[in-house]
């Protein structure tokens, strides 16, 4: 793995799941990290776990708050650069699922989901670019294999992640001449607090993942975070504009059927993969 020692990374969604594991892996590689999430309590726990990975506590900055607020996006960028003097890596991981077909989707839901899944990465990437141009840095977006296969029961979620793929491709092309790389990872079902938080029956999600993913199982956060760290490091120096699936082959299969069999309906609605 290309060295990340003393590089400066800003990770959104670091208070839980994939973002938290990304923080732990970056910490183990001695990367300086600014971590955001809404839960200050969870961010504190992740900070302790990063220190356990060997990172000095002075090299960890916690920035709790809501990314749907543009002034907060500006603040986390400014505070990261003020604290560490530079910015090398932005990981846009914060996001949320959303259930509903076209016929029952509201504009309120559309706006809520797009604000966190697409607007926040767009604004943060735009604000970060002048710093990333200086450091020849990288952006890693956390998309989803749901952007690649049709999943009518999670229409707005799929649209938001497809938009994130578009941001990845186009920003990569625009900034390649400046030496800035922009990539994404596209996980399949990955066991995180996301499912319980959204009321899914976790056992059903695990069973469904066995059938829906050619590798026969759901993913682990460490597998997704390793891909994020790879794209953040010089080991991927010739990779830009790429959405790397970490989905056990899920996206090679057709999307979910329009209506699930009865025994799957409940879990499927809560598992957008
Ligand atoms: N798990 C999967 O199967 C899967 C599959 C494909 C893609 N993904 C994507 O992976 C990313 C991480 O998901 P995860 O599974 O790790 O979910 P998670 O455990 O629920 O974590 C979501 C993170 O996003 C943060 N967040 C959500 N809304 C926010 C807001 N308005 N402002 C600030 N932070 C906010 C949460 O902060 P708080 O907890 O502090 O509120 C949390 O840190 C998401 O973009 C998701 O779409 C997940």
mmCIF file of N, CA and C in Angstrom, residues 67-169:
data_model
loop_
_atom_site.group_PDB
_atom_site.id
_atom_site.type_symbol
_atom_site.label_atom_id
_atom_site.label_comp_id
_atom_site.label_asym_id
_atom_site.label_seq_id
_atom_site.Cartn_x
_atom_site.Cartn_y
_atom_site.Cartn_z
ATOM 1 N N UNK A 67 -24.285 17.494 7.824
ATOM 2 C CA UNK A 67 -23.715 17.838 6.509
ATOM 3 C C UNK A 67 -24.748 18.410 5.537
ATOM 4 N N UNK A 68 -26.015 18.427 5.941
ATOM 5 C CA UNK A 68 -27.005 19.027 5.046
ATOM 6 C C UNK A 68 -27.010 20.552 5.201
ATOM 7 N N UNK A 69 -26.177 21.054 6.115
ATOM 8 C CA UNK A 69 -26.055 22.491 6.346
ATOM 9 C C UNK A 69 -24.772 22.982 5.648
ATOM 10 N N UNK A 70 -24.927 23.813 4.623
ATOM 11 C CA UNK A 70 -23.765 24.263 3.836
ATOM 12 C C UNK A 70 -22.712 24.969 4.692
ATOM 13 N N UNK A 71 -23.159 25.717 5.716
ATOM 14 C CA UNK A 71 -22.168 26.435 6.536
ATOM 15 C C UNK A 71 -21.314 25.436 7.319
ATOM 16 N N UNK A 72 -21.923 24.281 7.669
ATOM 17 C CA UNK A 72 -21.141 23.243 8.362
ATOM 18 C C UNK A 72 -20.098 22.646 7.412
ATOM 19 N N UNK A 73 -20.475 22.455 6.153
ATOM 20 C CA UNK A 73 -19.523 21.910 5.167
ATOM 21 C C UNK A 73 -18.316 22.831 5.024
ATOM 22 N N UNK A 74 -18.600 24.121 4.976
ATOM 23 C CA UNK A 74 -17.511 25.107 4.867
ATOM 24 C C UNK A 74 -16.624 25.069 6.113
ATOM 25 N N UNK A 75 -17.302 24.927 7.266
ATOM 26 C CA UNK A 75 -16.571 24.947 8.539
ATOM 27 C C UNK A 75 -15.638 23.735 8.670
ATOM 28 N N UNK A 76 -16.118 22.549 8.305
ATOM 29 C CA UNK A 76 -15.258 21.360 8.495
ATOM 30 C C UNK A 76 -14.041 21.415 7.581
ATOM 31 N N UNK A 77 -14.245 21.995 6.401
ATOM 32 C CA UNK A 77 -13.125 22.133 5.472
ATOM 33 C C UNK A 77 -12.095 23.116 6.046
ATOM 34 N N UNK A 78 -12.590 24.275 6.477
ATOM 35 C CA UNK A 78 -11.680 25.302 7.006
ATOM 36 C C UNK A 78 -10.963 24.823 8.266
ATOM 37 N N UNK A 79 -11.704 24.150 9.153
ATOM 38 C CA UNK A 79 -11.082 23.716 10.412
ATOM 39 C C UNK A 79 -10.047 22.621 10.178
ATOM 40 N N UNK A 80 -10.303 21.756 9.199
ATOM 41 C CA UNK A 80 -9.330 20.693 8.889
ATOM 42 C C UNK A 80 -8.029 21.315 8.392
ATOM 43 N N UNK A 81 -8.156 22.261 7.462
ATOM 44 C CA UNK A 81 -6.952 22.873 6.884
ATOM 45 C C UNK A 81 -6.237 23.726 7.945
ATOM 46 N N UNK A 82 -7.031 24.399 8.801
ATOM 47 C CA UNK A 82 -6.423 25.214 9.860
ATOM 48 C C UNK A 82 -5.643 24.321 10.838
ATOM 49 N N UNK A 83 -6.215 23.180 11.174
ATOM 50 C CA UNK A 83 -5.583 22.280 12.157
ATOM 51 C C UNK A 83 -4.327 21.610 11.595
ATOM 52 N N UNK A 84 -4.429 21.111 10.358
ATOM 53 C CA UNK A 84 -3.339 20.271 9.843
ATOM 54 C C UNK A 84 -2.497 20.963 8.758
ATOM 55 N N UNK A 85 -2.967 22.126 8.282
ATOM 56 C CA UNK A 85 -2.159 22.895 7.326
ATOM 57 C C UNK A 85 -2.252 22.456 5.884
ATOM 58 N N UNK A 86 -3.012 21.395 5.617
ATOM 59 C CA UNK A 86 -3.151 20.919 4.243
ATOM 60 C C UNK A 86 -4.311 19.929 4.166
ATOM 61 N N UNK A 87 -4.641 19.491 2.963
ATOM 62 C CA UNK A 87 -5.672 18.458 2.793
ATOM 63 C C UNK A 87 -5.271 17.577 1.621
ATOM 64 N N UNK A 88 -5.209 16.265 1.859
ATOM 65 C CA UNK A 88 -4.808 15.329 0.803
ATOM 66 C C UNK A 88 -5.945 14.426 0.335
ATOM 67 N N UNK A 89 -6.865 14.125 1.232
ATOM 68 C CA UNK A 89 -7.874 13.087 0.938
ATOM 69 C C UNK A 89 -9.236 13.525 1.464
ATOM 70 N N UNK A 90 -10.253 13.413 0.618
ATOM 71 C CA UNK A 90 -11.635 13.595 1.093
ATOM 72 C C UNK A 90 -12.382 12.286 0.843
ATOM 73 N N UNK A 91 -12.956 11.719 1.893
ATOM 74 C CA UNK A 91 -13.796 10.522 1.736
ATOM 75 C C UNK A 91 -15.243 10.936 2.016
ATOM 76 N N UNK A 92 -16.051 10.959 0.975
ATOM 77 C CA UNK A 92 -17.474 11.296 1.108
ATOM 78 C C UNK A 92 -18.248 10.016 1.375
ATOM 79 N N UNK A 93 -18.372 9.690 2.667
ATOM 80 C CA UNK A 93 -19.005 8.402 3.020
ATOM 81 C C UNK A 93 -20.408 8.560 3.600
ATOM 82 N N UNK A 94 -20.691 9.681 4.250
ATOM 83 C CA UNK A 94 -22.005 9.840 4.905
ATOM 84 C C UNK A 94 -23.125 9.646 3.884
ATOM 85 N N UNK A 95 -24.157 8.953 4.308
ATOM 86 C CA UNK A 95 -25.296 8.740 3.410
ATOM 87 C C UNK A 95 -26.389 8.013 4.143
ATOM 88 N N UNK A 96 -27.521 7.914 3.490
ATOM 89 C CA UNK A 96 -28.662 7.223 4.096
ATOM 90 C C UNK A 96 -29.462 6.492 3.025
ATOM 91 N N UNK A 97 -30.105 5.389 3.424
ATOM 92 C CA UNK A 97 -30.967 4.707 2.461
ATOM 93 C C UNK A 97 -32.321 5.407 2.374
ATOM 94 N N UNK A 98 -33.148 4.961 1.461
ATOM 95 C CA UNK A 98 -34.491 5.533 1.335
ATOM 96 C C UNK A 98 -35.364 4.503 0.629
ATOM 97 N N UNK A 99 -36.505 4.226 1.216
ATOM 98 C CA UNK A 99 -37.390 3.216 0.664
ATOM 99 C C UNK A 99 -38.583 3.853 -0.007
ATOM 100 N N UNK A 100 -38.989 3.308 -1.116
ATOM 101 C CA UNK A 100 -40.203 3.811 -1.766
ATOM 102 C C UNK A 100 -40.114 3.714 -3.273
ATOM 103 N N UNK A 101 -41.251 3.356 -3.870
ATOM 104 C CA UNK A 101 -41.379 3.314 -5.335
ATOM 105 C C UNK A 101 -41.666 4.721 -5.854
ATOM 106 N N UNK A 102 -41.610 4.907 -7.140
ATOM 107 C CA UNK A 102 -41.946 6.197 -7.754
ATOM 108 C C UNK A 102 -43.331 6.656 -7.299
ATOM 109 N N UNK A 103 -44.274 5.702 -7.258
ATOM 110 C CA UNK A 103 -45.663 6.092 -6.969
ATOM 111 C C UNK A 103 -45.856 6.601 -5.539
ATOM 112 N N UNK A 104 -44.963 6.184 -4.614
ATOM 113 C CA UNK A 104 -45.168 6.676 -3.247
ATOM 114 C C UNK A 104 -44.007 7.531 -2.727
ATOM 115 N N UNK A 105 -43.212 8.101 -3.640
ATOM 116 C CA UNK A 105 -42.109 8.972 -3.217
ATOM 117 C C UNK A 105 -42.582 10.422 -3.128
ATOM 118 N N UNK A 106 -42.169 11.101 -2.039
ATOM 119 C CA UNK A 106 -42.541 12.514 -1.898
ATOM 120 C C UNK A 106 -41.339 13.393 -2.236
ATOM 121 N N UNK A 107 -41.616 14.637 -2.590
ATOM 122 C CA UNK A 107 -40.518 15.573 -2.884
ATOM 123 C C UNK A 107 -39.718 15.888 -1.620
ATOM 124 N N UNK A 108 -40.390 15.802 -0.484
ATOM 125 C CA UNK A 108 -39.694 16.031 0.783
ATOM 126 C C UNK A 108 -38.605 14.964 0.968
ATOM 127 N N UNK A 109 -38.965 13.715 0.685
ATOM 128 C CA UNK A 109 -38.006 12.615 0.801
ATOM 129 C C UNK A 109 -36.887 12.776 -0.237
ATOM 130 N N UNK A 110 -37.266 13.136 -1.449
ATOM 131 C CA UNK A 110 -36.275 13.354 -2.509
ATOM 132 C C UNK A 110 -35.230 14.368 -2.032
ATOM 133 N N UNK A 111 -35.706 15.509 -1.519
ATOM 134 C CA UNK A 111 -34.776 16.568 -1.105
ATOM 135 C C UNK A 111 -33.908 16.120 0.070
ATOM 136 N N UNK A 112 -34.508 15.431 1.027
ATOM 137 C CA UNK A 112 -33.745 14.980 2.214
ATOM 138 C C UNK A 112 -32.618 14.041 1.802
ATOM 139 N N UNK A 113 -32.939 13.078 0.924
ATOM 140 C CA UNK A 113 -31.943 12.074 0.529
ATOM 141 C C UNK A 113 -30.871 12.711 -0.353
ATOM 142 N N UNK A 114 -31.291 13.512 -1.309
ATOM 143 C CA UNK A 114 -30.308 14.132 -2.206
ATOM 144 C C UNK A 114 -29.377 15.083 -1.457
ATOM 145 N N UNK A 115 -29.892 15.748 -0.423
ATOM 146 C CA UNK A 115 -29.045 16.674 0.349
ATOM 147 C C UNK A 115 -27.845 15.968 0.955
ATOM 148 N N UNK A 116 -28.076 14.797 1.529
ATOM 149 C CA UNK A 116 -26.946 14.114 2.185
ATOM 150 C C UNK A 116 -26.188 13.209 1.208
ATOM 151 N N UNK A 117 -26.889 12.516 0.313
ATOM 152 C CA UNK A 117 -26.209 11.538 -0.556
ATOM 153 C C UNK A 117 -25.511 12.172 -1.753
ATOM 154 N N UNK A 118 -25.968 13.356 -2.188
ATOM 155 C CA UNK A 118 -25.368 13.934 -3.398
ATOM 156 C C UNK A 118 -24.934 15.394 -3.233
ATOM 157 N N UNK A 119 -25.805 16.214 -2.597
ATOM 158 C CA UNK A 119 -25.456 17.639 -2.484
ATOM 159 C C UNK A 119 -24.227 17.819 -1.589
ATOM 160 N N UNK A 120 -24.204 17.135 -0.444
ATOM 161 C CA UNK A 120 -23.071 17.297 0.483
ATOM 162 C C UNK A 120 -21.751 16.869 -0.178
ATOM 163 N N UNK A 121 -21.672 15.697 -0.833
ATOM 164 C CA UNK A 121 -20.416 15.359 -1.522
ATOM 165 C C UNK A 121 -20.050 16.367 -2.622
ATOM 166 N N UNK A 122 -21.061 16.873 -3.320
ATOM 167 C CA UNK A 122 -20.804 17.851 -4.383
ATOM 168 C C UNK A 122 -20.183 19.119 -3.790
ATOM 169 N N UNK A 123 -20.835 19.666 -2.746
ATOM 170 C CA UNK A 123 -20.354 20.928 -2.157
ATOM 171 C C UNK A 123 -18.978 20.730 -1.525
ATOM 172 N N UNK A 124 -18.818 19.628 -0.793
ATOM 173 C CA UNK A 124 -17.534 19.403 -0.109
ATOM 174 C C UNK A 124 -16.403 19.215 -1.126
ATOM 175 N N UNK A 125 -16.685 18.487 -2.195
ATOM 176 C CA UNK A 125 -15.668 18.274 -3.228
ATOM 177 C C UNK A 125 -15.295 19.607 -3.874
ATOM 178 N N UNK A 126 -16.313 20.415 -4.148
ATOM 179 C CA UNK A 126 -16.059 21.727 -4.768
ATOM 180 C C UNK A 126 -15.208 22.612 -3.844
ATOM 181 N N UNK A 127 -15.573 22.639 -2.548
ATOM 182 C CA UNK A 127 -14.831 23.464 -1.590
ATOM 183 C C UNK A 127 -13.396 22.954 -1.400
ATOM 184 N N UNK A 128 -13.238 21.636 -1.483
ATOM 185 C CA UNK A 128 -11.924 21.038 -1.187
ATOM 186 C C UNK A 128 -10.941 21.166 -2.335
ATOM 187 N N UNK A 129 -11.438 21.396 -3.558
ATOM 188 C CA UNK A 129 -10.584 21.259 -4.729
ATOM 189 C C UNK A 129 -9.344 22.152 -4.712
ATOM 190 N N UNK A 130 -9.464 23.403 -4.251
ATOM 191 C CA UNK A 130 -8.280 24.271 -4.283
ATOM 192 C C UNK A 130 -7.174 23.677 -3.407
ATOM 193 N N UNK A 131 -7.546 23.034 -2.290
ATOM 194 C CA UNK A 131 -6.544 22.414 -1.411
ATOM 195 C C UNK A 131 -6.001 21.129 -2.043
ATOM 196 N N UNK A 132 -6.892 20.367 -2.684
ATOM 197 C CA UNK A 132 -6.465 19.101 -3.289
ATOM 198 C C UNK A 132 -5.570 19.341 -4.505
ATOM 199 N N UNK A 133 -5.804 20.448 -5.193
ATOM 200 C CA UNK A 133 -4.930 20.788 -6.331
ATOM 201 C C UNK A 133 -3.515 21.038 -5.808
ATOM 202 N N UNK A 134 -3.429 21.731 -4.674
ATOM 203 C CA UNK A 134 -2.091 22.010 -4.091
ATOM 204 C C UNK A 134 -1.385 20.718 -3.689
ATOM 205 N N UNK A 135 -2.140 19.773 -3.121
ATOM 206 C CA UNK A 135 -1.501 18.548 -2.603
ATOM 207 C C UNK A 135 -1.509 17.412 -3.633
ATOM 208 N N UNK A 136 -2.102 17.647 -4.815
ATOM 209 C CA UNK A 136 -2.349 16.571 -5.791
ATOM 210 C C UNK A 136 -3.067 15.415 -5.070
ATOM 211 N N UNK A 137 -4.173 15.787 -4.471
ATOM 212 C CA UNK A 137 -4.883 14.868 -3.585
ATOM 213 C C UNK A 137 -5.928 14.014 -4.279
ATOM 214 N N UNK A 138 -6.765 13.391 -3.469
ATOM 215 C CA UNK A 138 -7.768 12.460 -3.996
ATOM 216 C C UNK A 138 -9.115 12.639 -3.302
ATOM 217 N N UNK A 139 -10.159 12.292 -4.041
ATOM 218 C CA UNK A 139 -11.506 12.201 -3.479
ATOM 219 C C UNK A 139 -11.965 10.752 -3.651
ATOM 220 N N UNK A 140 -12.529 10.185 -2.594
ATOM 221 C CA UNK A 140 -13.151 8.868 -2.722
ATOM 222 C C UNK A 140 -14.606 8.993 -2.270
ATOM 223 N N UNK A 141 -15.518 8.747 -3.179
ATOM 224 C CA UNK A 141 -16.944 8.794 -2.861
ATOM 225 C C UNK A 141 -17.446 7.395 -2.519
ATOM 226 N N UNK A 142 -18.364 7.318 -1.564
ATOM 227 C CA UNK A 142 -18.941 6.008 -1.268
ATOM 228 C C UNK A 142 -20.321 5.953 -1.919
ATOM 229 N N UNK A 143 -20.347 5.251 -3.052
ATOM 230 C CA UNK A 143 -21.574 5.110 -3.828
ATOM 231 C C UNK A 143 -22.274 3.820 -3.404
ATOM 232 N N UNK A 144 -22.784 3.073 -4.339
ATOM 233 C CA UNK A 144 -23.458 1.804 -4.022
ATOM 234 C C UNK A 144 -23.664 1.042 -5.322
ATOM 235 N N UNK A 145 -23.692 -0.290 -5.219
ATOM 236 C CA UNK A 145 -24.019 -1.059 -6.422
ATOM 237 C C UNK A 145 -25.470 -0.789 -6.831
ATOM 238 N N UNK A 146 -26.249 -0.154 -5.924
ATOM 239 C CA UNK A 146 -27.631 0.207 -6.260
ATOM 240 C C UNK A 146 -27.686 1.268 -7.361
ATOM 241 N N UNK A 147 -26.537 1.902 -7.661
ATOM 242 C CA UNK A 147 -26.527 2.858 -8.777
ATOM 243 C C UNK A 147 -26.433 2.123 -10.113
ATOM 244 N N UNK A 148 -26.108 0.847 -10.062
ATOM 245 C CA UNK A 148 -25.807 0.101 -11.287
ATOM 246 C C UNK A 148 -26.920 -0.851 -11.703
ATOM 247 N N UNK A 149 -27.733 -1.280 -10.737
ATOM 248 C CA UNK A 149 -28.819 -2.206 -11.063
ATOM 249 C C UNK A 149 -30.146 -1.561 -10.664
ATOM 250 N N UNK A 150 -31.194 -1.905 -11.378
ATOM 251 C CA UNK A 150 -32.492 -1.295 -11.051
ATOM 252 C C UNK A 150 -32.996 -1.863 -9.730
ATOM 253 N N UNK A 151 -33.535 -0.975 -8.908
ATOM 254 C CA UNK A 151 -34.092 -1.414 -7.634
ATOM 255 C C UNK A 151 -35.291 -0.520 -7.334
ATOM 256 N N UNK A 152 -36.438 -0.844 -7.966
ATOM 257 C CA UNK A 152 -37.584 0.072 -7.929
ATOM 258 C C UNK A 152 -38.069 0.433 -6.535
ATOM 259 N N UNK A 153 -37.845 -0.447 -5.537
ATOM 260 C CA UNK A 153 -38.357 -0.138 -4.200
ATOM 261 C C UNK A 153 -37.458 0.841 -3.446
ATOM 262 N N UNK A 154 -36.328 1.226 -4.046
ATOM 263 C CA UNK A 154 -35.441 2.240 -3.444
ATOM 264 C C UNK A 154 -35.075 3.269 -4.501
ATOM 265 N N UNK A 155 -36.076 3.729 -5.218
ATOM 266 C CA UNK A 155 -35.842 4.565 -6.400
ATOM 267 C C UNK A 155 -34.985 5.795 -6.110
ATOM 268 N N UNK A 156 -35.333 6.550 -5.068
ATOM 269 C CA UNK A 156 -34.619 7.807 -4.803
ATOM 270 C C UNK A 156 -33.177 7.529 -4.393
ATOM 271 N N UNK A 157 -32.981 6.469 -3.599
ATOM 272 C CA UNK A 157 -31.616 6.087 -3.188
ATOM 273 C C UNK A 157 -30.775 5.767 -4.434
ATOM 274 N N UNK A 158 -31.323 4.932 -5.322
ATOM 275 C CA UNK A 158 -30.585 4.557 -6.541
ATOM 276 C C UNK A 158 -30.239 5.796 -7.355
ATOM 277 N N UNK A 159 -31.199 6.721 -7.480
ATOM 278 C CA UNK A 159 -30.951 7.948 -8.260
ATOM 279 C C UNK A 159 -29.827 8.771 -7.633
ATOM 280 N N UNK A 160 -29.849 8.867 -6.291
ATOM 281 C CA UNK A 160 -28.827 9.695 -5.631
ATOM 282 C C UNK A 160 -27.435 9.100 -5.831
ATOM 283 N N UNK A 161 -27.344 7.773 -5.792
ATOM 284 C CA UNK A 161 -26.027 7.141 -5.951
ATOM 285 C C UNK A 161 -25.581 7.175 -7.419
ATOM 286 N N UNK A 162 -26.534 7.096 -8.344
ATOM 287 C CA UNK A 162 -26.169 7.242 -9.760
ATOM 288 C C UNK A 162 -25.615 8.647 -9.998
ATOM 289 N N UNK A 163 -26.209 9.645 -9.309
ATOM 290 C CA UNK A 163 -25.696 11.018 -9.411
ATOM 291 C C UNK A 163 -24.281 11.125 -8.867
ATOM 292 N N UNK A 164 -24.015 10.398 -7.786
ATOM 293 C CA UNK A 164 -22.673 10.413 -7.194
ATOM 294 C C UNK A 164 -21.654 9.796 -8.163
ATOM 295 N N UNK A 165 -22.062 8.757 -8.881
ATOM 296 C CA UNK A 165 -21.182 8.182 -9.908
ATOM 297 C C UNK A 165 -20.897 9.225 -10.991
ATOM 298 N N UNK A 166 -21.923 9.994 -11.348
ATOM 299 C CA UNK A 166 -21.741 11.048 -12.361
ATOM 300 C C UNK A 166 -20.757 12.097 -11.880
ATOM 301 N N UNK A 167 -20.886 12.509 -10.620
ATOM 302 C CA UNK A 167 -19.933 13.458 -10.032
ATOM 303 C C UNK A 167 -18.511 12.878 -10.104
ATOM 304 N N UNK A 168 -18.384 11.610 -9.783
ATOM 305 C CA UNK A 168 -17.066 10.942 -9.779
ATOM 306 C C UNK A 168 -16.435 10.984 -11.170
ATOM 307 N N UNK A 169 -17.217 10.588 -12.188
ATOM 308 C CA UNK A 169 -16.664 10.528 -13.553
ATOM 309 C C UNK A 169 -16.283 11.922 -14.050
#
